[in-house]
Structure formats: structure tokens, C-alpha cells
XYZ file of C-alpha atoms in Angstrom:
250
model
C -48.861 -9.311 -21.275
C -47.580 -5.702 -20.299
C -50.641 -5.175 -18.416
C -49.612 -8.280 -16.198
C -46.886 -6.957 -15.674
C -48.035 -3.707 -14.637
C -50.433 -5.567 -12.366
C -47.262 -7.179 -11.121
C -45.100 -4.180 -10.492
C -47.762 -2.306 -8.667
C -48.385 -5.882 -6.502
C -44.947 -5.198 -5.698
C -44.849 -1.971 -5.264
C -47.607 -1.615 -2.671
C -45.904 -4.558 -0.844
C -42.731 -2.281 -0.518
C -44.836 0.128 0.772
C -46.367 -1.604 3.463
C -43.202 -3.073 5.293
C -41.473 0.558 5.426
C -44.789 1.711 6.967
C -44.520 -0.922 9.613
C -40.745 -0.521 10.135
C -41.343 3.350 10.320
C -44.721 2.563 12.846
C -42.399 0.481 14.784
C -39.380 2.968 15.094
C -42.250 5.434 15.790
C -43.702 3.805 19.229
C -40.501 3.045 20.117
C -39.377 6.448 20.071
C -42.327 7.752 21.685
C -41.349 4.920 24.211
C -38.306 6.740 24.643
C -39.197 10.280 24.966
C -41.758 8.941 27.525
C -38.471 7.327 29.716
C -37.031 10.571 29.262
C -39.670 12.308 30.794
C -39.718 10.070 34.123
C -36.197 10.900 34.505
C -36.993 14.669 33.656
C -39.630 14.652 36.753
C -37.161 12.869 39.273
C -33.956 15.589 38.330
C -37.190 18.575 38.749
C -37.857 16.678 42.287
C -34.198 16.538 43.452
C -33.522 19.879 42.242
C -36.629 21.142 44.326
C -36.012 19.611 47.963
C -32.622 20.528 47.333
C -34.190 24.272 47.412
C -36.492 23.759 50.275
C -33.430 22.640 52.344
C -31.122 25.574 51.649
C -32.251 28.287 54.054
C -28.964 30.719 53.683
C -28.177 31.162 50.303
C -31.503 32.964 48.974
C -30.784 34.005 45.543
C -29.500 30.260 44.856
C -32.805 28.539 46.714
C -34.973 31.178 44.574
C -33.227 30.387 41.187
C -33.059 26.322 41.536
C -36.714 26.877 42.276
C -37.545 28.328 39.259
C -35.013 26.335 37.295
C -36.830 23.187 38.834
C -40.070 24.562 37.748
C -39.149 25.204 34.376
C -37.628 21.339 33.839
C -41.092 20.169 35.245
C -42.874 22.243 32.466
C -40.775 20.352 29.456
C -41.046 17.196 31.150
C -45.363 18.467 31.017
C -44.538 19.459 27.429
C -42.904 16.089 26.465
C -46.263 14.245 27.744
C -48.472 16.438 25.531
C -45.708 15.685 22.511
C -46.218 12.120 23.588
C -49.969 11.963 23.846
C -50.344 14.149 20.318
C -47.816 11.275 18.845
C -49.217 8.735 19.926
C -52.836 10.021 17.721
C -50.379 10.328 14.920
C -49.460 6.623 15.389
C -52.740 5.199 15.895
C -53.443 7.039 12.374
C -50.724 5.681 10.461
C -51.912 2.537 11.631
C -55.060 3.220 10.512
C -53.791 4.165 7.411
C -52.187 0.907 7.217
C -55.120 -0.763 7.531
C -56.928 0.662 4.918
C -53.838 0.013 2.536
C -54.443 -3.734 3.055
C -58.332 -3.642 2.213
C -57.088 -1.652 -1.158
C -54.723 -4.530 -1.739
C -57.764 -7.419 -1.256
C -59.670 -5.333 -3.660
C -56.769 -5.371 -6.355
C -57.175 -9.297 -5.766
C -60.687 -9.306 -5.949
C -61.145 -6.765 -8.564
C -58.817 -7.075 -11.215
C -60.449 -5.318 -14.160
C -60.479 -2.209 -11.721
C -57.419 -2.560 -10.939
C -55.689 0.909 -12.623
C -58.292 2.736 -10.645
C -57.795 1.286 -7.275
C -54.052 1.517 -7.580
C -54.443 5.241 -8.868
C -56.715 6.004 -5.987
C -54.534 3.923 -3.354
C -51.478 6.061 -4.743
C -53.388 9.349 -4.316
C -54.439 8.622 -1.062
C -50.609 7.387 -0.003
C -49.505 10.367 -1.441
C -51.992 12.957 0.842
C -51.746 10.739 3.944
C -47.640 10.295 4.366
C -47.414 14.078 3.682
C -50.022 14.698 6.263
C -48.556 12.754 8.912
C -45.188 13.854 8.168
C -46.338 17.364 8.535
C -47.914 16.596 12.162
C -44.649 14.514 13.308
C -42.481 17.982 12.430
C -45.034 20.516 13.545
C -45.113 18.486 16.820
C -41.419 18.604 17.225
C -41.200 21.905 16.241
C -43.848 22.969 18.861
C -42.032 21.192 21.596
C -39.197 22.831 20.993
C -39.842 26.180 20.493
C -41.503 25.697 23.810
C -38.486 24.168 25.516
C -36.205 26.863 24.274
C -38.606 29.644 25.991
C -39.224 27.619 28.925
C -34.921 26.955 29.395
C -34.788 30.686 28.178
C -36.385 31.889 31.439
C -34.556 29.206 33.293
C -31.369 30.214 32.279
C -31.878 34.023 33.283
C -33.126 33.091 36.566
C -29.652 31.007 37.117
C -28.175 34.482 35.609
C -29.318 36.367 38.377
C -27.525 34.430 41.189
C -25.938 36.832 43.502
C -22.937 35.058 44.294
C -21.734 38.015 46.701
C -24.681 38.124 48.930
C -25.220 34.147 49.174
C -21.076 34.257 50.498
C -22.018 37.519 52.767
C -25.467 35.567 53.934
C -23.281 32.250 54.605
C -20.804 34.223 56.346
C -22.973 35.863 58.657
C -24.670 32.882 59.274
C -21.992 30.780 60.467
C -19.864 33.432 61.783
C -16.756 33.175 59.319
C -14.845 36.585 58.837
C -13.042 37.079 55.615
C -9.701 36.462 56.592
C -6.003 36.017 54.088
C -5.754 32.527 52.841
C -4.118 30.252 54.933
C -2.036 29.102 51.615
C -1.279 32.891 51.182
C -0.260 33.447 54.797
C 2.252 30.030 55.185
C 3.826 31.859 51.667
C 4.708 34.738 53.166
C 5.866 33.944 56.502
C 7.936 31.201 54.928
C 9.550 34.022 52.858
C 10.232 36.216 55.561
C 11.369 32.997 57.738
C 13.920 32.621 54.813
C 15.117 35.943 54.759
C 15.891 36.033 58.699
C 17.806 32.740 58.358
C 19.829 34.199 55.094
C 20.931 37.567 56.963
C 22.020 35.414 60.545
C 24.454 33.434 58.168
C 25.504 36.322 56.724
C 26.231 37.834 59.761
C 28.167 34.789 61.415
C 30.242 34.361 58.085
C 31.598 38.018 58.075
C 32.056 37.872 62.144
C 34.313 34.390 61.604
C 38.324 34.625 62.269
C 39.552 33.678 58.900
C 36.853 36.179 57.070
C 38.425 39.108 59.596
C 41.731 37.689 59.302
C 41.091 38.353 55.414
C 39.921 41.680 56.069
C 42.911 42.514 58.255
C 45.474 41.803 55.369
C 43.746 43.645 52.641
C 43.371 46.189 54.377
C 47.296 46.051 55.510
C 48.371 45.300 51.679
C 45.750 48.178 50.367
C 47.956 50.541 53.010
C 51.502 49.496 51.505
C 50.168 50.173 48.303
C 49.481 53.667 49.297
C 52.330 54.537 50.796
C 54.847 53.257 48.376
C 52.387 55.174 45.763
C 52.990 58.469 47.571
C 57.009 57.843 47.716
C 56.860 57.099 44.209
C 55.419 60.976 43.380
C 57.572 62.439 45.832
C 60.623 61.106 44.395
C 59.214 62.140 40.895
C 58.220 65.619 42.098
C 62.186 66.320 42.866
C 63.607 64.761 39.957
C 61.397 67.479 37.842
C 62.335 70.459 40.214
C 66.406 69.787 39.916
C 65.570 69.192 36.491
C 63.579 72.873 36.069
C 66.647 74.318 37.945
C 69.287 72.714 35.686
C 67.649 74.257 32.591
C 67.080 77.525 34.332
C 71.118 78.082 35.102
């Protein structure tokens, strides 16, 4: 009885197995599917970027970088083919693999007083062959990617060296265009100094008005009195003090 129901578990077991292998072979071509999308689209950006080179003739640091940058994206996009094509071997193994599973399974059915020693050998061999393919998937990855970071590494210094001062000097030159203020600048400052001229003519007309010098006339006329009755004030103070000295003196 138990070894029926060992029988049975491992039945199980190895039916398990099989559908995640086909759900994980599925997802597999399908991603490959992908990355091989992503690589069309990689080749047309590294063919817009290009003629967009060839057609700038006055910037030449920019036209020399994009080429290089476009040359670079067309190597990953190369790279991503040989990831595909290497993935796609990987695939058509697993499948393989797969197949192979299924002939163990027909001689479980066939066989089953051998049974403990196909299912120990189908387990061994599941064992060697996901950790294989696993292996390949990440060493492929890995390898792509290294790749793509030294290929976008080189890109990356050749967009460094743009000299943004020459290409303006080179477009300059070419078209004629001397390096003038900004026009923004410019309206700023003569609308500041338009200000100013209009503050100091109002200023001007308000002090020359006949009410302002009207003002100024009795200020002036008031500050005057003020004076004056100041000054009789002292004198009338400085001769109370000298009959006063002379009083004290007799």
C-alpha cells in the first residue's frame, strides 16, 4: 500500500514538474520575442540618430559624438541578436529536456517494478539539467550586459566630449550671428532708464508749479520772522543783564 502511494506521489510529482517547465518554456520564447522587438526598435533609433549626423555639417564635435553614440546603440542592438540566438539554443534544450521527461514518465507506466530507479534517475537528471540551463540563461544575461555597460561606457564619454563652445562659435560664423546683449536684457534696461527720465520731468514740473513756489515763498517769509524776532529777543536779554551787572556794581 505505501509503495502505491509512493508510486502515486511521484506520478504527481513529475506531472507538477512538467507544466512549470512548459509555463517557464512559454514565458521563455516570449521573452526572447520581446528582446527581439526591442532590438528592431534599437536599429531604427541607431538609423535616425545617424542621418541626423550626416546632415549636420556645422556643429562638428556634436555630428562626431552622435556618430559614435549611434554606433555604439547599433553594437547592443548586434549584442541583443547574439543574446537572442544563444537563447533561443537554450530553449530548444529545455524543450528537449522536456521531451525526454515524458519518455521517463511512459517508462514509469510501462515499467512499474523499476519504477524507484527511473524516478531516482529522472530526479537526478532534473536536478543537473534545470541547474544547467539556469546557469546559461544568467551567464547570457550577464554577458550582455557587461557588454552593454562598456559599449554605453564609451558612448557616454564620447557625448562627454561635446564642445559646446566651438559648435556655438562654428554656428556663429557660419550664419553670420555676432554675440550681441539679449534683446530681453536690453528692453530691461532701457525701460529702466525710460522710467527714470519720466520720474525726474515730473519732478521738475511739480517743484516749478505756482502753489509749490507759492509754498516756498511763505516758508521762507515765516522762517525770516522767526529770525528776526529771535535776534530781538537776545538783544533785549543782553541789556536786561548789563543794567543788571551795573546795579550790583554801584
Amino acid at each position: 500500500m505505501s509503495r502505491f502511494r509512493n508510486q502515486e506521489s511521484m506520478m504527481e510529482r513529475i506531472t507538477n514538474l512538467e507544466t512549470h517547465l512548459r509555463e517557464i518554456c512559454y514565458n521563455l520564447a516570449s521573452y526572447s520575442r520581446k528582446i527581439a522587438k526591442t532590438r528592431d526598435e534599437g536599429d531604427l533609433l541607431a538609423s535616425s540618430i545617424t542621418k541626423f549626423a550626416e546632415e549636420e555639417n556645422v556643429n562638428s564635435s556634436l555630428r562626431y559624438a552622435l556618430t559614435h553614440f549611434a554606433d555604439c546603440f547599433s553594437a547592443i542592438q548586434d549584442q541583443r541578436n547574439t543574446e537572442e540566438e544563444t537563447r533561443k539554443g537554450l530553449l530548444a534544450k529545455t524543450k528537449a529536456g522536456d521531451i525526454a521527461r515524458s519518455s521517463s514518465i511512459n517508462e514509469i507506466h510501462n515499467a512499474v517494478k523499476m519504477y524507484e530507479f527511473q524516478i531516482d534517475r529522472f530526479e537526478q537528471r532534473k536536478l543537473s539539467d534545470l541547474k544547467k540551463y539556469f546557469k546559461e540563461l544568467i551567464q547570457i544575461e550577464m554577458y550582455f550586459h557587461a557588454k552593454s555597460v562598456e559599449i554605453l561606457t564609451k558612448a557616454y564619454k564620447e557625448m562627454v566630449d561635446v564642445d559646446e563652445k566651438s559648435d556655438l562659435n562654428s554656428f556663429r560664423n557660419y550664419f553670420g550671428i555676432k554675440r550681441t546683449q539679449s534683446p530681453i536684457k536690453d528692453n530691461r534696461l532701457r525701460g529702466t532708464k525710460i522710467g527714470s527720465s519720466k520720474m525726474a520731468t515730473s519732478l521738475r514740473r511739480f517743484s516749478s508749479s505756482p502753489e509749490v513756489s507759492s509754498e516756498k515763498t511763505q516758508t521762507s517769509n515765516v522762517k525770516s520772522k522767526s529770525d528776526s524776532s529771535e535776534s530781538e529777543d537776545e538783544d533785549e536779554i543782553t541789556a536786561e543783564d548789563y543794567q543788571n551787572e551795573v546795579s550790583i556794581k554801584k
